[in-house]
Amino acid sequence: VLKLSLATVIYGHEQLETLSVTVAPQRPGSTPTGSVTIKESTTTLCTITLALGKGSCVLSASKLAAGSYHLVASYGGSTSFDTSVSASTLLTVAKATSKTALTMSATKVTYGSEQTEHLSVTVSPEYSGSVLTGTVTIKEATTTLCTITLSSGKGSCTLSTKRLPPGTYYLVATYGGSTNFGGSASIKETLTVVP
């Protein structure tokens, strides 16, 4: 029998998941010895040495990408006991969160000289140890000003000349997310274009 301490864990925090196994004999009065291997398809997550027919292990952080998995525990048997396999147990690994920050080189530019405005973005993971990939789109309302491909979680772009008429604009950078991290949006940054 395989039991999970949590049905859902967040990517990068899989160590919060404890997998417990119990190997029961066909008849009471004896205790199976040996080991149990817990797998997801062909990937071994952990191997447990039984003590009094029971045991547990903790998942490794970032061992499984975000998604749904069917875990199975297999008992290798012993001199006195045959092998056995648990029922498939569902584990969901949810995407971790991200945080997007937008920085402008200036809050005011002159119409026709918008190329002097540099927009920089930084996308941080929920926890340290991961570098985020993917793209960030910077928009003013529904108008896309630029799309940035992240490198080591950062990137930048330059505004196009005469893209925005004189006025006040509110820019937002939106990260589209990745396999293991959800998307996020920056706070609004105000840019003024003067004649």
CSV table of N, CA, C and O in Angstrom, one decimal, residues 6-83:
chain,number,residue,atom,x,y,z
A,6,LEU,N,0.6,14.4,0.9
A,6,LEU,CA,-0.1,15.5,0.2
A,6,LEU,C,-0.5,15.1,-1.2
A,6,LEU,O,0.3,14.4,-1.9
A,7,ALA,N,-1.7,15.5,-1.6
A,7,ALA,CA,-2.1,15.1,-3.0
A,7,ALA,C,-1.5,16.1,-4.0
A,7,ALA,O,-1.3,15.7,-5.2
A,8,THR,N,-1.2,17.3,-3.6
A,8,THR,CA,-0.6,18.3,-4.5
A,8,THR,C,0.6,19.0,-3.8
A,8,THR,O,0.5,19.4,-2.6
A,9,VAL,N,1.7,19.1,-4.5
A,9,VAL,CA,2.8,19.9,-4.0
A,9,VAL,C,3.2,20.9,-5.1
A,9,VAL,O,2.9,20.7,-6.2
A,10,ILE,N,4.0,21.9,-4.6
A,10,ILE,CA,4.4,23.0,-5.6
A,10,ILE,C,5.8,22.6,-6.1
A,10,ILE,O,6.7,22.2,-5.3
A,11,TYR,N,6.0,22.8,-7.4
A,11,TYR,CA,7.3,22.6,-8.0
A,11,TYR,C,8.4,23.3,-7.2
A,11,TYR,O,8.3,24.5,-6.8
A,12,GLY,N,9.5,22.6,-6.8
A,12,GLY,CA,10.5,23.2,-6.0
A,12,GLY,C,10.4,22.9,-4.5
A,12,GLY,O,11.3,23.1,-3.8
A,13,HIS,N,9.2,22.5,-4.2
A,13,HIS,CA,8.9,22.2,-2.8
A,13,HIS,C,8.4,20.7,-2.6
A,13,HIS,O,7.7,20.4,-1.7
A,14,GLU,N,8.9,19.9,-3.5
A,14,GLU,CA,8.5,18.5,-3.4
A,14,GLU,C,9.0,17.8,-2.2
A,14,GLU,O,8.5,16.7,-1.8
A,15,GLN,N,10.0,18.3,-1.5
A,15,GLN,CA,10.5,17.7,-0.3
A,15,GLN,C,9.5,17.8,0.9
A,15,GLN,O,9.6,17.1,1.9
A,16,LEU,N,8.3,18.5,0.6
A,16,LEU,CA,7.3,18.5,1.6
A,16,LEU,C,6.4,17.2,1.5
A,16,LEU,O,5.6,16.9,2.3
A,17,GLU,N,6.6,16.5,0.4
A,17,GLU,CA,5.8,15.2,0.2
A,17,GLU,C,6.5,14.0,0.8
A,17,GLU,O,7.7,13.7,0.5
A,18,THR,N,5.8,13.3,1.7
A,18,THR,CA,6.3,12.1,2.3
A,18,THR,C,5.5,10.9,1.7
A,18,THR,O,4.3,10.9,1.7
A,19,LEU,N,6.3,10.0,1.2
A,19,LEU,CA,5.7,8.8,0.6
A,19,LEU,C,5.8,7.6,1.6
A,19,LEU,O,6.9,7.3,2.0
A,20,SER,N,4.7,7.0,2.0
A,20,SER,CA,4.7,6.0,3.0
A,20,SER,C,4.2,4.7,2.4
A,20,SER,O,3.3,4.7,1.6
A,21,VAL,N,4.9,3.6,2.8
A,21,VAL,CA,4.5,2.3,2.2
A,21,VAL,C,4.3,1.3,3.4
A,21,VAL,O,5.0,1.4,4.4
A,22,THR,N,3.4,0.4,3.2
A,22,THR,CA,3.2,-0.7,4.1
A,22,THR,C,3.1,-2.0,3.3
A,22,THR,O,2.3,-2.1,2.3
A,23,VAL,N,3.9,-3.0,3.7
A,23,VAL,CA,3.8,-4.3,3.0
A,23,VAL,C,3.3,-5.3,4.0
A,23,VAL,O,3.9,-5.6,5.1
A,24,ALA,N,2.1,-5.8,3.8
A,24,ALA,CA,1.4,-6.7,4.8
A,24,ALA,C,1.5,-8.1,4.3
A,24,ALA,O,1.4,-8.4,3.1
A,25,PRO,N,1.7,-9.0,5.2
A,25,PRO,CA,1.7,-10.5,4.8
A,25,PRO,C,0.4,-11.0,4.5
A,25,PRO,O,-0.7,-10.4,4.9
A,26,GLN,N,0.3,-12.1,3.8
A,26,GLN,CA,-1.0,-12.7,3.5
A,26,GLN,C,-1.7,-13.2,4.7
A,26,GLN,O,-2.9,-13.2,4.9
A,27,ARG,N,-0.8,-13.7,5.7
A,27,ARG,CA,-1.4,-14.2,6.9
A,27,ARG,C,-0.6,-13.5,8.0
A,27,ARG,O,0.6,-13.2,8.0
A,28,PRO,N,-1.4,-13.1,9.1
A,28,PRO,CA,-0.7,-12.4,10.2
A,28,PRO,C,0.3,-13.3,11.0
A,28,PRO,O,0.2,-14.6,10.8
A,29,GLY,N,1.2,-12.7,11.6
A,29,GLY,CA,2.2,-13.5,12.4
A,29,GLY,C,3.6,-13.3,11.9
A,29,GLY,O,4.5,-13.8,12.6
A,30,SER,N,3.8,-12.8,10.8
A,30,SER,CA,5.2,-12.6,10.2
A,30,SER,C,5.2,-11.2,9.6
A,30,SER,O,4.2,-10.6,9.2
A,31,THR,N,6.5,-10.7,9.4
A,31,THR,CA,6.6,-9.4,8.9
A,31,THR,C,7.6,-9.4,7.7
A,31,THR,O,8.7,-9.9,7.8
A,32,PRO,N,7.1,-8.9,6.5
A,32,PRO,CA,8.0,-8.9,5.3
A,32,PRO,C,9.2,-8.0,5.5
A,32,PRO,O,9.1,-6.9,6.2
A,33,THR,N,10.3,-8.4,5.0
A,33,THR,CA,11.5,-7.6,5.0
A,33,THR,C,11.9,-7.3,3.6
A,33,THR,O,11.3,-7.9,2.7
A,34,GLY,N,13.0,-6.5,3.4
A,34,GLY,CA,13.4,-6.2,2.1
A,34,GLY,C,13.2,-4.7,1.8
A,34,GLY,O,13.2,-3.9,2.7
A,35,SER,N,13.0,-4.4,0.5
A,35,SER,CA,12.9,-3.0,0.1
A,35,SER,C,11.7,-2.8,-0.9
A,35,SER,O,11.3,-3.7,-1.5
A,36,VAL,N,11.3,-1.5,-0.9
A,36,VAL,CA,10.2,-1.1,-1.8
A,36,VAL,C,10.8,0.0,-2.7
A,36,VAL,O,11.4,1.0,-2.1
A,37,THR,N,10.5,0.0,-3.9
A,37,THR,CA,10.9,1.0,-4.9
A,37,THR,C,9.7,1.8,-5.4
A,37,THR,O,8.7,1.2,-5.8
A,38,ILE,N,9.7,3.1,-5.2
A,38,ILE,CA,8.6,3.9,-5.7
A,38,ILE,C,9.0,4.6,-7.0
A,38,ILE,O,10.1,5.2,-7.1
A,39,LYS,N,8.2,4.4,-8.0
A,39,LYS,CA,8.5,4.9,-9.4
A,39,LYS,C,7.3,5.7,-9.9
A,39,LYS,O,6.2,5.5,-9.6
A,40,GLU,N,7.7,6.6,-10.8
A,40,GLU,CA,6.8,7.3,-11.7
A,40,GLU,C,7.1,6.9,-13.1
A,40,GLU,O,8.2,7.3,-13.6
A,41,SER,N,6.4,6.0,-13.7
A,41,SER,CA,6.7,5.4,-15.0
A,41,SER,C,8.0,4.7,-14.8
A,41,SER,O,8.1,3.8,-14.0
A,42,THR,N,9.1,5.1,-15.5
A,42,THR,CA,10.4,4.4,-15.4
A,42,THR,C,11.3,5.2,-14.5
A,42,THR,O,12.5,4.7,-14.3
A,43,THR,N,10.9,6.3,-13.9
A,43,THR,CA,11.8,7.1,-13.1
A,43,THR,C,11.6,6.6,-11.6
A,43,THR,O,10.5,6.6,-11.1
A,44,THR,N,12.7,6.2,-11.0
A,44,THR,CA,12.8,5.9,-9.6
A,44,THR,C,12.8,7.1,-8.8
A,44,THR,O,13.7,7.9,-8.9
A,45,LEU,N,11.8,7.3,-7.9
A,45,LEU,CA,11.8,8.4,-7.0
A,45,LEU,C,12.5,8.1,-5.7
A,45,LEU,O,13.2,9.0,-5.1
A,46,CYS,N,12.4,6.9,-5.2
A,46,CYS,CA,13.1,6.6,-3.9
A,46,CYS,C,13.0,5.1,-3.7
A,46,CYS,O,12.1,4.4,-4.2
A,47,THR,N,13.9,4.5,-2.9
A,47,THR,CA,13.9,3.1,-2.5
A,47,THR,C,13.9,3.1,-1.0
A,47,THR,O,14.7,3.8,-0.3
A,48,ILE,N,13.0,2.3,-0.4
A,48,ILE,CA,12.8,2.3,1.0
A,48,ILE,C,13.2,0.9,1.6
A,48,ILE,O,12.7,-0.1,1.0
A,49,THR,N,14.0,0.9,2.6
A,49,THR,CA,14.2,-0.4,3.3
A,49,THR,C,13.2,-0.5,4.4
A,49,THR,O,13.0,0.3,5.3
A,50,LEU,N,12.5,-1.7,4.4
A,50,LEU,CA,11.4,-1.9,5.3
A,50,LEU,C,11.9,-2.1,6.7
A,50,LEU,O,12.9,-2.7,6.9
A,51,ALA,N,11.1,-1.6,7.7
A,51,ALA,CA,11.3,-1.8,9.1
A,51,ALA,C,9.9,-2.2,9.6
A,51,ALA,O,9.0,-1.4,9.6
A,52,LEU,N,9.8,-3.4,10.1
A,52,LEU,CA,8.5,-3.9,10.6
A,52,LEU,C,7.4,-3.8,9.5
A,52,LEU,O,6.3,-3.5,9.8
A,53,GLY,N,7.8,-4.0,8.3
A,53,GLY,CA,6.9,-4.0,7.2
A,53,GLY,C,6.5,-2.6,6.7
A,53,GLY,O,5.6,-2.5,5.8
A,54,LYS,N,7.2,-1.6,7.2
A,54,LYS,CA,6.8,-0.2,6.8
A,54,LYS,C,8.0,0.6,6.5
A,54,LYS,O,9.1,0.2,6.8
A,55,GLY,N,7.8,1.8,5.9
A,55,GLY,CA,8.9,2.7,5.6
A,55,GLY,C,8.3,3.9,4.9
A,55,GLY,O,7.2,4.0,4.5
A,56,SER,N,9.2,4.9,4.8
A,56,SER,CA,8.8,6.2,4.1
A,56,SER,C,10.0,6.8,3.5
A,56,SER,O,11.2,6.5,3.9
A,57,CYS,N,9.8,7.8,2.6
A,57,CYS,CA,10.8,8.6,2.0
A,57,CYS,C,10.3,10.0,1.7
A,57,CYS,O,9.0,10.1,1.7
A,58,VAL,N,11.1,10.9,1.4
A,58,VAL,CA,10.8,12.2,1.1
A,58,VAL,C,11.2,12.5,-0.4
A,58,VAL,O,12.3,12.1,-0.7
A,59,LEU,N,10.4,13.1,-1.2
A,59,LEU,CA,10.8,13.4,-2.5
A,59,LEU,C,11.9,14.5,-2.6
A,59,LEU,O,12.0,15.3,-1.7
A,60,SER,N,12.7,14.4,-3.7
A,60,SER,CA,13.7,15.4,-3.9
A,60,SER,C,13.1,16.6,-4.5
A,60,SER,O,12.2,16.5,-5.4
A,61,ALA,N,13.6,17.8,-4.1
A,61,ALA,CA,13.1,19.0,-4.7
A,61,ALA,C,13.4,19.1,-6.2
A,61,ALA,O,14.5,18.7,-6.6
A,62,SER,N,12.5,19.5,-7.0
A,62,SER,CA,12.6,19.6,-8.5
A,62,SER,C,12.9,18.3,-9.2
A,62,SER,O,13.4,18.3,-10.3
A,63,LYS,N,12.5,17.2,-8.6
A,63,LYS,CA,12.7,15.9,-9.2
A,63,LYS,C,11.7,15.7,-10.3
A,63,LYS,O,12.0,15.1,-11.4
A,64,LEU,N,10.5,16.2,-10.1
A,64,LEU,CA,9.4,16.1,-11.1
A,64,LEU,C,9.0,17.5,-11.6
A,64,LEU,O,8.8,18.4,-10.8
A,65,ALA,N,8.8,17.7,-12.9
A,65,ALA,CA,8.3,18.9,-13.4
A,65,ALA,C,6.8,19.1,-13.1
A,65,ALA,O,6.2,18.1,-12.6
A,66,ALA,N,6.3,20.3,-13.2
A,66,ALA,CA,4.9,20.5,-13.0
A,66,ALA,C,4.1,19.6,-13.9
A,66,ALA,O,4.3,19.4,-15.0
A,67,GLY,N,3.0,19.0,-13.3
A,67,GLY,CA,2.2,18.1,-14.0
A,67,GLY,C,1.5,17.0,-13.1
A,67,GLY,O,1.6,17.2,-11.9
A,68,SER,N,0.9,16.0,-13.7
A,68,SER,CA,0.2,15.0,-12.9
A,68,SER,C,1.0,13.7,-13.1
A,68,SER,O,1.4,13.3,-14.2
A,69,TYR,N,1.1,12.9,-12.0
A,69,TYR,CA,1.9,11.7,-12.0
A,69,TYR,C,1.2,10.6,-11.3
A,69,TYR,O,0.5,10.8,-10.3
A,70,HIS,N,1.5,9.4,-11.8
A,70,HIS,CA,0.9,8.2,-11.2
A,70,HIS,C,2.0,7.4,-10.6
A,70,HIS,O,2.8,6.8,-11.3
A,71,LEU,N,2.0,7.3,-9.3
A,71,LEU,CA,3.1,6.7,-8.5
A,71,LEU,C,2.7,5.3,-8.2
A,71,LEU,O,1.6,5.0,-7.8
A,72,VAL,N,3.7,4.4,-8.3
A,72,VAL,CA,3.5,3.0,-7.9
A,72,VAL,C,4.7,2.5,-7.0
A,72,VAL,O,5.8,2.8,-7.3
A,73,ALA,N,4.3,1.8,-6.0
A,73,ALA,CA,5.3,1.2,-5.1
A,73,ALA,C,5.4,-0.3,-5.4
A,73,ALA,O,4.4,-1.0,-5.4
A,74,SER,N,6.7,-0.8,-5.6
A,74,SER,CA,6.9,-2.2,-5.9
A,74,SER,C,7.8,-2.8,-4.8
A,74,SER,O,8.9,-2.4,-4.5
A,75,TYR,N,7.2,-3.9,-4.2
A,75,TYR,CA,8.0,-4.6,-3.2
A,75,TYR,C,8.8,-5.7,-3.9
A,75,TYR,O,8.3,-6.5,-4.7
A,76,GLY,N,10.1,-5.8,-3.6
A,76,GLY,CA,11.0,-6.7,-4.3
A,76,GLY,C,10.9,-8.1,-3.8
A,76,GLY,O,11.5,-9.0,-4.4
A,77,GLY,N,10.2,-8.4,-2.8
A,77,GLY,CA,10.0,-9.7,-2.2
A,77,GLY,C,11.2,-10.1,-1.3
A,77,GLY,O,12.1,-9.3,-1.1
A,78,SER,N,11.1,-11.3,-0.7
A,78,SER,CA,12.1,-11.8,0.2
A,78,SER,C,12.2,-13.3,0.1
A,78,SER,O,11.5,-13.9,-0.7
A,79,THR,N,12.9,-13.9,1.0
A,79,THR,CA,13.0,-15.4,1.0
A,79,THR,C,11.6,-16.0,1.2
A,79,THR,O,11.2,-17.0,0.6
A,80,SER,N,10.8,-15.4,2.1
A,80,SER,CA,9.5,-15.9,2.5
A,80,SER,C,8.3,-15.3,1.8
A,80,SER,O,7.2,-15.9,1.9
A,81,PHE,N,8.5,-14.2,1.2
A,81,PHE,CA,7.4,-13.4,0.6
A,81,PHE,C,7.6,-13.1,-0.9
A,81,PHE,O,8.7,-12.8,-1.3
A,82,ASP,N,6.5,-13.2,-1.6
A,82,ASP,CA,6.5,-12.9,-3.0
A,82,ASP,C,6.5,-11.4,-3.2
A,82,ASP,O,6.3,-10.6,-2.3
A,83,THR,N,6.8,-11.0,-4.5
A,83,THR,CA,6.8,-9.6,-4.8
A,83,THR,C,5.3,-9.1,-4.9
A,83,THR,O,4.4,-9.9,-5.0
